[in-house]
Amino acid sequence: MPTEVPEMTLRQLLDSEKDELYFDGHPVTPPKSEFDDSWLSLEWKRYLIWDISELEFRYEMLSLAMNMRRWYPNKDDLHEIPDIEYFNMVKECWSEGLEALKPTDTNWLCSSRPEQRIPAVRSFAQLMRTWPRAPEMLRAWDNHWDVNTPVPDIESPEYEELERAVWHCYLQSYHDFRGRPAPLPYVRPPRPFAYDSSL
């Protein structure tokens, strides 16, 4: 005999939890009713969409990278790097500090600051270099693999070619292995709350 699940409206659910909702430790005012179309400011909506999109990009990229090792157990260059070092290589693609996967700021891959973007793009290229077919797609990097070799200025056509090769390699590899368009990182919109880096 199937048990009946009591139906609960959004309002009842929210009322049963607490007076305030929280996102990343920041209060979010609950909707006035379950039909409240004005709930959440445009700033909050933009931020939440960015957060979800960025999480998708990071987890999908990590999943693809780690699965490459599983799918190609005999590809030496994929396995000569210890697991934790390989995991950290993935995280270096979006920031220098090896923070957790949870996004808190703009992904360095789409940063406008050269001191962030160039190392992130180079890390992404180095990570993908071990993937099948990637060396052919990353030929533009042949003279730039060494971290001591300077990369052209971020505004130059030479740098644009390097970055285009990286994104082409990622998009093509993702589509080849997942059979769908790849998620992408986006610039973080302004935070709808006062930022406290200690949270």
C-alpha atoms as a PDB file:
ATOM      1  CA  MET A   1       0.000   0.000   0.000  1.00  0.00           C
ATOM      2  CA  PRO A   2       1.640   3.267  -1.123  1.00  0.00           C
ATOM      3  CA  THR A   3       2.074   5.897   1.537  1.00  0.00           C
ATOM      4  CA  GLU A   4       0.777   9.360   0.822  1.00  0.00           C
ATOM      5  CA  VAL A   5       3.289  12.177   0.887  1.00  0.00           C
ATOM      6  CA  PRO A   6       1.826  15.323   2.424  1.00  0.00           C
ATOM      7  CA  GLU A   7       1.902  18.223   0.006  1.00  0.00           C
ATOM      8  CA  MET A   8       3.558  21.368   1.227  1.00  0.00           C
ATOM      9  CA  THR A   9       3.531  24.731  -0.509  1.00  0.00           C
ATOM     10  CA  LEU A  10       6.740  26.683  -0.971  1.00  0.00           C
ATOM     11  CA  ARG A  11       5.503  29.154   1.623  1.00  0.00           C
ATOM     12  CA  GLN A  12       4.867  26.406   4.187  1.00  0.00           C
ATOM     13  CA  LEU A  13       8.264  24.915   3.515  1.00  0.00           C
ATOM     14  CA  LEU A  14      10.001  28.265   3.929  1.00  0.00           C
ATOM     15  CA  ASP A  15       7.989  29.072   7.050  1.00  0.00           C
ATOM     16  CA  SER A  16       8.831  25.710   8.540  1.00  0.00           C
ATOM     17  CA  GLU A  17      12.565  26.274   8.155  1.00  0.00           C
ATOM     18  CA  LYS A  18      13.379  29.707   9.545  1.00  0.00           C
ATOM     19  CA  ASP A  19      12.601  33.371   9.191  1.00  0.00           C
ATOM     20  CA  GLU A  20      15.549  33.944   6.859  1.00  0.00           C
ATOM     21  CA  LEU A  21      17.113  31.988   4.040  1.00  0.00           C
ATOM     22  CA  TYR A  22      20.879  32.011   3.610  1.00  0.00           C
ATOM     23  CA  PHE A  23      23.204  31.670   0.651  1.00  0.00           C
ATOM     24  CA  ASP A  24      26.905  31.307   1.436  1.00  0.00           C
ATOM     25  CA  GLY A  25      26.218  32.674   4.910  1.00  0.00           C
ATOM     26  CA  HIS A  26      24.424  35.763   3.601  1.00  0.00           C
ATOM     27  CA  PRO A  27      20.738  36.340   4.395  1.00  0.00           C
ATOM     28  CA  VAL A  28      18.260  36.229   1.532  1.00  0.00           C
ATOM     29  CA  THR A  29      14.775  37.556   2.226  1.00  0.00           C
ATOM     30  CA  PRO A  30      12.182  34.817   1.628  1.00  0.00           C
ATOM     31  CA  PRO A  31       9.365  35.467  -0.859  1.00  0.00           C
ATOM     32  CA  LYS A  32       6.202  37.053   0.519  1.00  0.00           C
ATOM     33  CA  SER A  33       4.114  34.300  -1.079  1.00  0.00           C
ATOM     34  CA  GLU A  34       4.655  31.353  -3.370  1.00  0.00           C
ATOM     35  CA  PHE A  35       3.492  33.571  -6.256  1.00  0.00           C
ATOM     36  CA  ASP A  36       5.914  36.413  -5.466  1.00  0.00           C
ATOM     37  CA  ASP A  37       7.463  37.221  -8.865  1.00  0.00           C
ATOM     38  CA  SER A  38       9.515  40.038  -7.398  1.00  0.00           C
ATOM     39  CA  TRP A  39      11.372  37.686  -5.066  1.00  0.00           C
ATOM     40  CA  LEU A  40      15.107  38.164  -5.294  1.00  0.00           C
ATOM     41  CA  SER A  41      16.595  41.284  -6.757  1.00  0.00           C
ATOM     42  CA  LEU A  42      18.086  41.243 -10.233  1.00  0.00           C
ATOM     43  CA  GLU A  43      21.536  41.410  -8.596  1.00  0.00           C
ATOM     44  CA  TRP A  44      20.824  38.257  -6.563  1.00  0.00           C
ATOM     45  CA  LYS A  45      19.438  36.436  -9.605  1.00  0.00           C
ATOM     46  CA  ARG A  46      22.538  37.283 -11.650  1.00  0.00           C
ATOM     47  CA  TYR A  47      24.829  36.185  -8.847  1.00  0.00           C
ATOM     48  CA  LEU A  48      23.022  32.878  -8.271  1.00  0.00           C
ATOM     49  CA  ILE A  49      23.007  32.069 -11.989  1.00  0.00           C
ATOM     50  CA  TRP A  50      26.731  32.864 -12.180  1.00  0.00           C
ATOM     51  CA  ASP A  51      27.444  30.706  -9.118  1.00  0.00           C
ATOM     52  CA  ILE A  52      25.559  27.717 -10.543  1.00  0.00           C
ATOM     53  CA  SER A  53      27.153  28.145 -13.996  1.00  0.00           C
ATOM     54  CA  GLU A  54      30.635  28.435 -12.521  1.00  0.00           C
ATOM     55  CA  LEU A  55      30.085  25.346 -10.369  1.00  0.00           C
ATOM     56  CA  GLU A  56      28.966  23.453 -13.459  1.00  0.00           C
ATOM     57  CA  PHE A  57      32.086  24.509 -15.386  1.00  0.00           C
ATOM     58  CA  ARG A  58      34.433  23.528 -12.539  1.00  0.00           C
ATOM     59  CA  TYR A  59      32.856  20.173 -11.784  1.00  0.00           C
ATOM     60  CA  GLU A  60      32.481  19.215 -15.445  1.00  0.00           C
ATOM     61  CA  MET A  61      36.075  20.204 -16.180  1.00  0.00           C
ATOM     62  CA  LEU A  62      37.305  18.245 -13.154  1.00  0.00           C
ATOM     63  CA  SER A  63      35.176  15.243 -14.123  1.00  0.00           C
ATOM     64  CA  LEU A  64      36.459  15.254 -17.698  1.00  0.00           C
ATOM     65  CA  ALA A  65      40.086  15.573 -16.591  1.00  0.00           C
ATOM     66  CA  MET A  66      39.864  12.819 -13.984  1.00  0.00           C
ATOM     67  CA  ASN A  67      37.945  10.520 -16.339  1.00  0.00           C
ATOM     68  CA  MET A  68      40.663  10.896 -18.977  1.00  0.00           C
ATOM     69  CA  ARG A  69      42.934   8.975 -16.603  1.00  0.00           C
ATOM     70  CA  ARG A  70      40.311   6.247 -16.201  1.00  0.00           C
ATOM     71  CA  TRP A  71      39.477   6.021 -19.908  1.00  0.00           C
ATOM     72  CA  TYR A  72      43.152   5.882 -20.970  1.00  0.00           C
ATOM     73  CA  PRO A  73      44.901   3.701 -18.380  1.00  0.00           C
ATOM     74  CA  ASN A  74      47.847   3.024 -20.727  1.00  0.00           C
ATOM     75  CA  LYS A  75      48.551   6.638 -21.706  1.00  0.00           C
ATOM     76  CA  ASP A  76      51.798   7.231 -19.818  1.00  0.00           C
ATOM     77  CA  ASP A  77      51.777  11.036 -19.760  1.00  0.00           C
ATOM     78  CA  LEU A  78      48.323  10.956 -18.134  1.00  0.00           C
ATOM     79  CA  HIS A  79      49.513   8.677 -15.350  1.00  0.00           C
ATOM     80  CA  GLU A  80      53.031   9.896 -14.597  1.00  0.00           C
ATOM     81  CA  ILE A  81      51.508  12.746 -12.560  1.00  0.00           C
ATOM     82  CA  PRO A  82      50.324  11.650  -9.073  1.00  0.00           C
ATOM     83  CA  ASP A  83      46.539  11.864  -8.527  1.00  0.00           C
ATOM     84  CA  ILE A  84      46.607  14.750  -6.037  1.00  0.00           C
ATOM     85  CA  GLU A  85      49.011  16.737  -8.221  1.00  0.00           C
ATOM     86  CA  TYR A  86      46.766  16.159 -11.240  1.00  0.00           C
ATOM     87  CA  PHE A  87      43.728  17.228  -9.194  1.00  0.00           C
ATOM     88  CA  ASN A  88      45.577  20.411  -8.182  1.00  0.00           C
ATOM     89  CA  MET A  89      46.523  21.060 -11.827  1.00  0.00           C
ATOM     90  CA  VAL A  90      42.809  21.223 -12.605  1.00  0.00           C
ATOM     91  CA  LYS A  91      42.152  23.705  -9.803  1.00  0.00           C
ATOM     92  CA  GLU A  92      45.104  25.874 -10.894  1.00  0.00           C
ATOM     93  CA  CYS A  93      43.175  26.575 -14.083  1.00  0.00           C
ATOM     94  CA  TRP A  94      40.716  28.827 -12.264  1.00  0.00           C
ATOM     95  CA  SER A  95      42.858  30.376  -9.506  1.00  0.00           C
ATOM     96  CA  GLU A  96      46.301  30.403  -7.984  1.00  0.00           C
ATOM     97  CA  GLY A  97      45.331  29.577  -4.415  1.00  0.00           C
ATOM     98  CA  LEU A  98      44.049  26.024  -4.951  1.00  0.00           C
ATOM     99  CA  GLU A  99      40.844  26.936  -3.139  1.00  0.00           C
ATOM    100  CA  ALA A 100      37.977  24.517  -2.891  1.00  0.00           C
ATOM    101  CA  LEU A 101      35.823  23.943  -5.916  1.00  0.00           C
ATOM    102  CA  LYS A 102      33.224  26.415  -4.624  1.00  0.00           C
ATOM    103  CA  PRO A 103      33.551  29.652  -6.609  1.00  0.00           C
ATOM    104  CA  THR A 104      33.986  32.901  -4.712  1.00  0.00           C
ATOM    105  CA  ASP A 105      35.359  35.153  -7.422  1.00  0.00           C
ATOM    106  CA  THR A 106      35.845  35.477 -11.165  1.00  0.00           C
ATOM    107  CA  ASN A 107      37.449  32.451 -12.759  1.00  0.00           C
ATOM    108  CA  TRP A 108      40.997  33.408 -13.732  1.00  0.00           C
ATOM    109  CA  LEU A 109      40.429  31.928 -17.182  1.00  0.00           C
ATOM    110  CA  CYS A 110      38.186  34.907 -17.968  1.00  0.00           C
ATOM    111  CA  SER A 111      39.939  37.529 -15.847  1.00  0.00           C
ATOM    112  CA  SER A 112      40.835  40.847 -17.469  1.00  0.00           C
ATOM    113  CA  ARG A 113      44.035  40.963 -15.377  1.00  0.00           C
ATOM    114  CA  PRO A 114      47.025  39.485 -17.286  1.00  0.00           C
ATOM    115  CA  GLU A 115      48.737  38.353 -14.047  1.00  0.00           C
ATOM    116  CA  GLN A 116      45.742  36.062 -13.431  1.00  0.00           C
ATOM    117  CA  ARG A 117      44.632  35.098 -16.896  1.00  0.00           C
ATOM    118  CA  ILE A 118      47.966  34.157 -18.471  1.00  0.00           C
ATOM    119  CA  PRO A 119      48.990  31.624 -15.757  1.00  0.00           C
ATOM    120  CA  ALA A 120      45.468  30.151 -15.735  1.00  0.00           C
ATOM    121  CA  VAL A 121      45.378  29.725 -19.517  1.00  0.00           C
ATOM    122  CA  ARG A 122      48.890  28.201 -19.457  1.00  0.00           C
ATOM    123  CA  SER A 123      47.811  25.794 -16.669  1.00  0.00           C
ATOM    124  CA  PHE A 124      44.748  24.811 -18.695  1.00  0.00           C
ATOM    125  CA  ALA A 125      46.924  24.153 -21.752  1.00  0.00           C
ATOM    126  CA  GLN A 126      49.397  22.082 -19.688  1.00  0.00           C
ATOM    127  CA  LEU A 127      46.568  20.033 -18.203  1.00  0.00           C
ATOM    128  CA  MET A 128      44.996  19.281 -21.587  1.00  0.00           C
ATOM    129  CA  ARG A 129      48.369  18.572 -23.195  1.00  0.00           C
ATOM    130  CA  THR A 130      48.164  15.034 -21.745  1.00  0.00           C
ATOM    131  CA  TRP A 131      44.738  14.351 -23.293  1.00  0.00           C
ATOM    132  CA  PRO A 132      44.276  12.361 -26.520  1.00  0.00           C
ATOM    133  CA  ARG A 133      44.529  14.509 -29.698  1.00  0.00           C
ATOM    134  CA  ALA A 134      45.306  17.609 -27.609  1.00  0.00           C
ATOM    135  CA  PRO A 135      48.951  18.038 -28.695  1.00  0.00           C
ATOM    136  CA  GLU A 136      47.817  18.593 -32.299  1.00  0.00           C
ATOM    137  CA  MET A 137      45.212  21.140 -31.181  1.00  0.00           C
ATOM    138  CA  LEU A 138      47.745  22.928 -28.947  1.00  0.00           C
ATOM    139  CA  ARG A 139      50.580  23.310 -31.492  1.00  0.00           C
ATOM    140  CA  ALA A 140      50.510  27.091 -30.992  1.00  0.00           C
ATOM    141  CA  TRP A 141      51.955  26.410 -27.515  1.00  0.00           C
ATOM    142  CA  ASP A 142      55.022  24.493 -28.756  1.00  0.00           C
ATOM    143  CA  ASN A 143      57.366  27.402 -27.879  1.00  0.00           C
ATOM    144  CA  HIS A 144      55.577  28.345 -24.640  1.00  0.00           C
ATOM    145  CA  TRP A 145      55.347  25.189 -22.499  1.00  0.00           C
ATOM    146  CA  ASP A 146      58.181  26.209 -20.191  1.00  0.00           C
ATOM    147  CA  VAL A 147      56.838  28.508 -17.440  1.00  0.00           C
ATOM    148  CA  ASN A 148      60.028  30.597 -17.785  1.00  0.00           C
ATOM    149  CA  THR A 149      59.264  31.296 -21.446  1.00  0.00           C
ATOM    150  CA  PRO A 150      57.404  34.594 -21.686  1.00  0.00           C
ATOM    151  CA  VAL A 151      53.938  34.536 -23.179  1.00  0.00           C
ATOM    152  CA  PRO A 152      53.102  37.355 -25.621  1.00  0.00           C
ATOM    153  CA  ASP A 153      51.214  40.392 -24.343  1.00  0.00           C
ATOM    154  CA  ILE A 154      47.552  39.641 -23.623  1.00  0.00           C
ATOM    155  CA  GLU A 155      46.463  42.248 -26.209  1.00  0.00           C
ATOM    156  CA  SER A 156      48.607  40.796 -29.006  1.00  0.00           C
ATOM    157  CA  PRO A 157      47.424  38.597 -31.892  1.00  0.00           C
ATOM    158  CA  GLU A 158      50.030  35.993 -30.818  1.00  0.00           C
ATOM    159  CA  TYR A 159      48.438  35.653 -27.384  1.00  0.00           C
ATOM    160  CA  GLU A 160      44.974  35.524 -28.946  1.00  0.00           C
ATOM    161  CA  GLU A 161      46.145  32.551 -31.039  1.00  0.00           C
ATOM    162  CA  LEU A 162      47.433  30.776 -27.902  1.00  0.00           C
ATOM    163  CA  GLU A 163      44.176  31.312 -26.049  1.00  0.00           C
ATOM    164  CA  ARG A 164      42.074  30.337 -29.052  1.00  0.00           C
ATOM    165  CA  ALA A 165      43.992  27.034 -29.250  1.00  0.00           C
ATOM    166  CA  VAL A 166      43.270  26.337 -25.559  1.00  0.00           C
ATOM    167  CA  TRP A 167      39.541  26.995 -25.858  1.00  0.00           C
ATOM    168  CA  HIS A 168      39.265  25.062 -29.114  1.00  0.00           C
ATOM    169  CA  CYS A 169      40.997  22.087 -27.482  1.00  0.00           C
ATOM    170  CA  TYR A 170      38.691  22.193 -24.445  1.00  0.00           C
ATOM    171  CA  LEU A 171      35.482  22.634 -26.457  1.00  0.00           C
ATOM    172  CA  GLN A 172      36.395  19.906 -28.949  1.00  0.00           C
ATOM    173  CA  SER A 173      37.602  17.464 -26.278  1.00  0.00           C
ATOM    174  CA  TYR A 174      34.523  18.022 -24.156  1.00  0.00           C
ATOM    175  CA  HIS A 175      32.212  17.491 -27.116  1.00  0.00           C
ATOM    176  CA  ASP A 176      34.129  14.399 -28.253  1.00  0.00           C
ATOM    177  CA  PHE A 177      33.858  12.734 -24.848  1.00  0.00           C
ATOM    178  CA  ARG A 178      30.547  14.076 -23.551  1.00  0.00           C
ATOM    179  CA  GLY A 179      28.609  14.532 -26.787  1.00  0.00           C
ATOM    180  CA  ARG A 180      27.256  17.950 -25.828  1.00  0.00           C
ATOM    181  CA  PRO A 181      28.406  21.582 -25.719  1.00  0.00           C
ATOM    182  CA  ALA A 182      30.912  22.363 -22.990  1.00  0.00           C
ATOM    183  CA  PRO A 183      30.062  24.589 -20.028  1.00  0.00           C
ATOM    184  CA  LEU A 184      32.092  27.796 -19.924  1.00  0.00           C
ATOM    185  CA  PRO A 185      33.273  30.149 -17.183  1.00  0.00           C
ATOM    186  CA  TYR A 186      31.874  33.677 -16.945  1.00  0.00           C
ATOM    187  CA  VAL A 187      32.985  36.861 -15.230  1.00  0.00           C
ATOM    188  CA  ARG A 188      31.466  37.136 -11.753  1.00  0.00           C
ATOM    189  CA  PRO A 189      28.755  39.818 -11.561  1.00  0.00           C
ATOM    190  CA  PRO A 190      28.828  42.283  -8.654  1.00  0.00           C
ATOM    191  CA  ARG A 191      28.065  40.603  -5.341  1.00  0.00           C
ATOM    192  CA  PRO A 192      24.607  41.432  -3.960  1.00  0.00           C
ATOM    193  CA  PHE A 193      26.087  41.473  -0.434  1.00  0.00           C
ATOM    194  CA  ALA A 194      29.064  42.890   1.413  1.00  0.00           C
ATOM    195  CA  TYR A 195      31.950  40.497   0.845  1.00  0.00           C
ATOM    196  CA  ASP A 196      33.738  39.004   3.831  1.00  0.00           C
ATOM    197  CA  SER A 197      36.705  36.870   2.746  1.00  0.00           C
ATOM    198  CA  SER A 198      36.748  35.087   6.111  1.00  0.00           C
ATOM    199  CA  LEU A 199      33.449  33.276   5.327  1.00  0.00           C
END
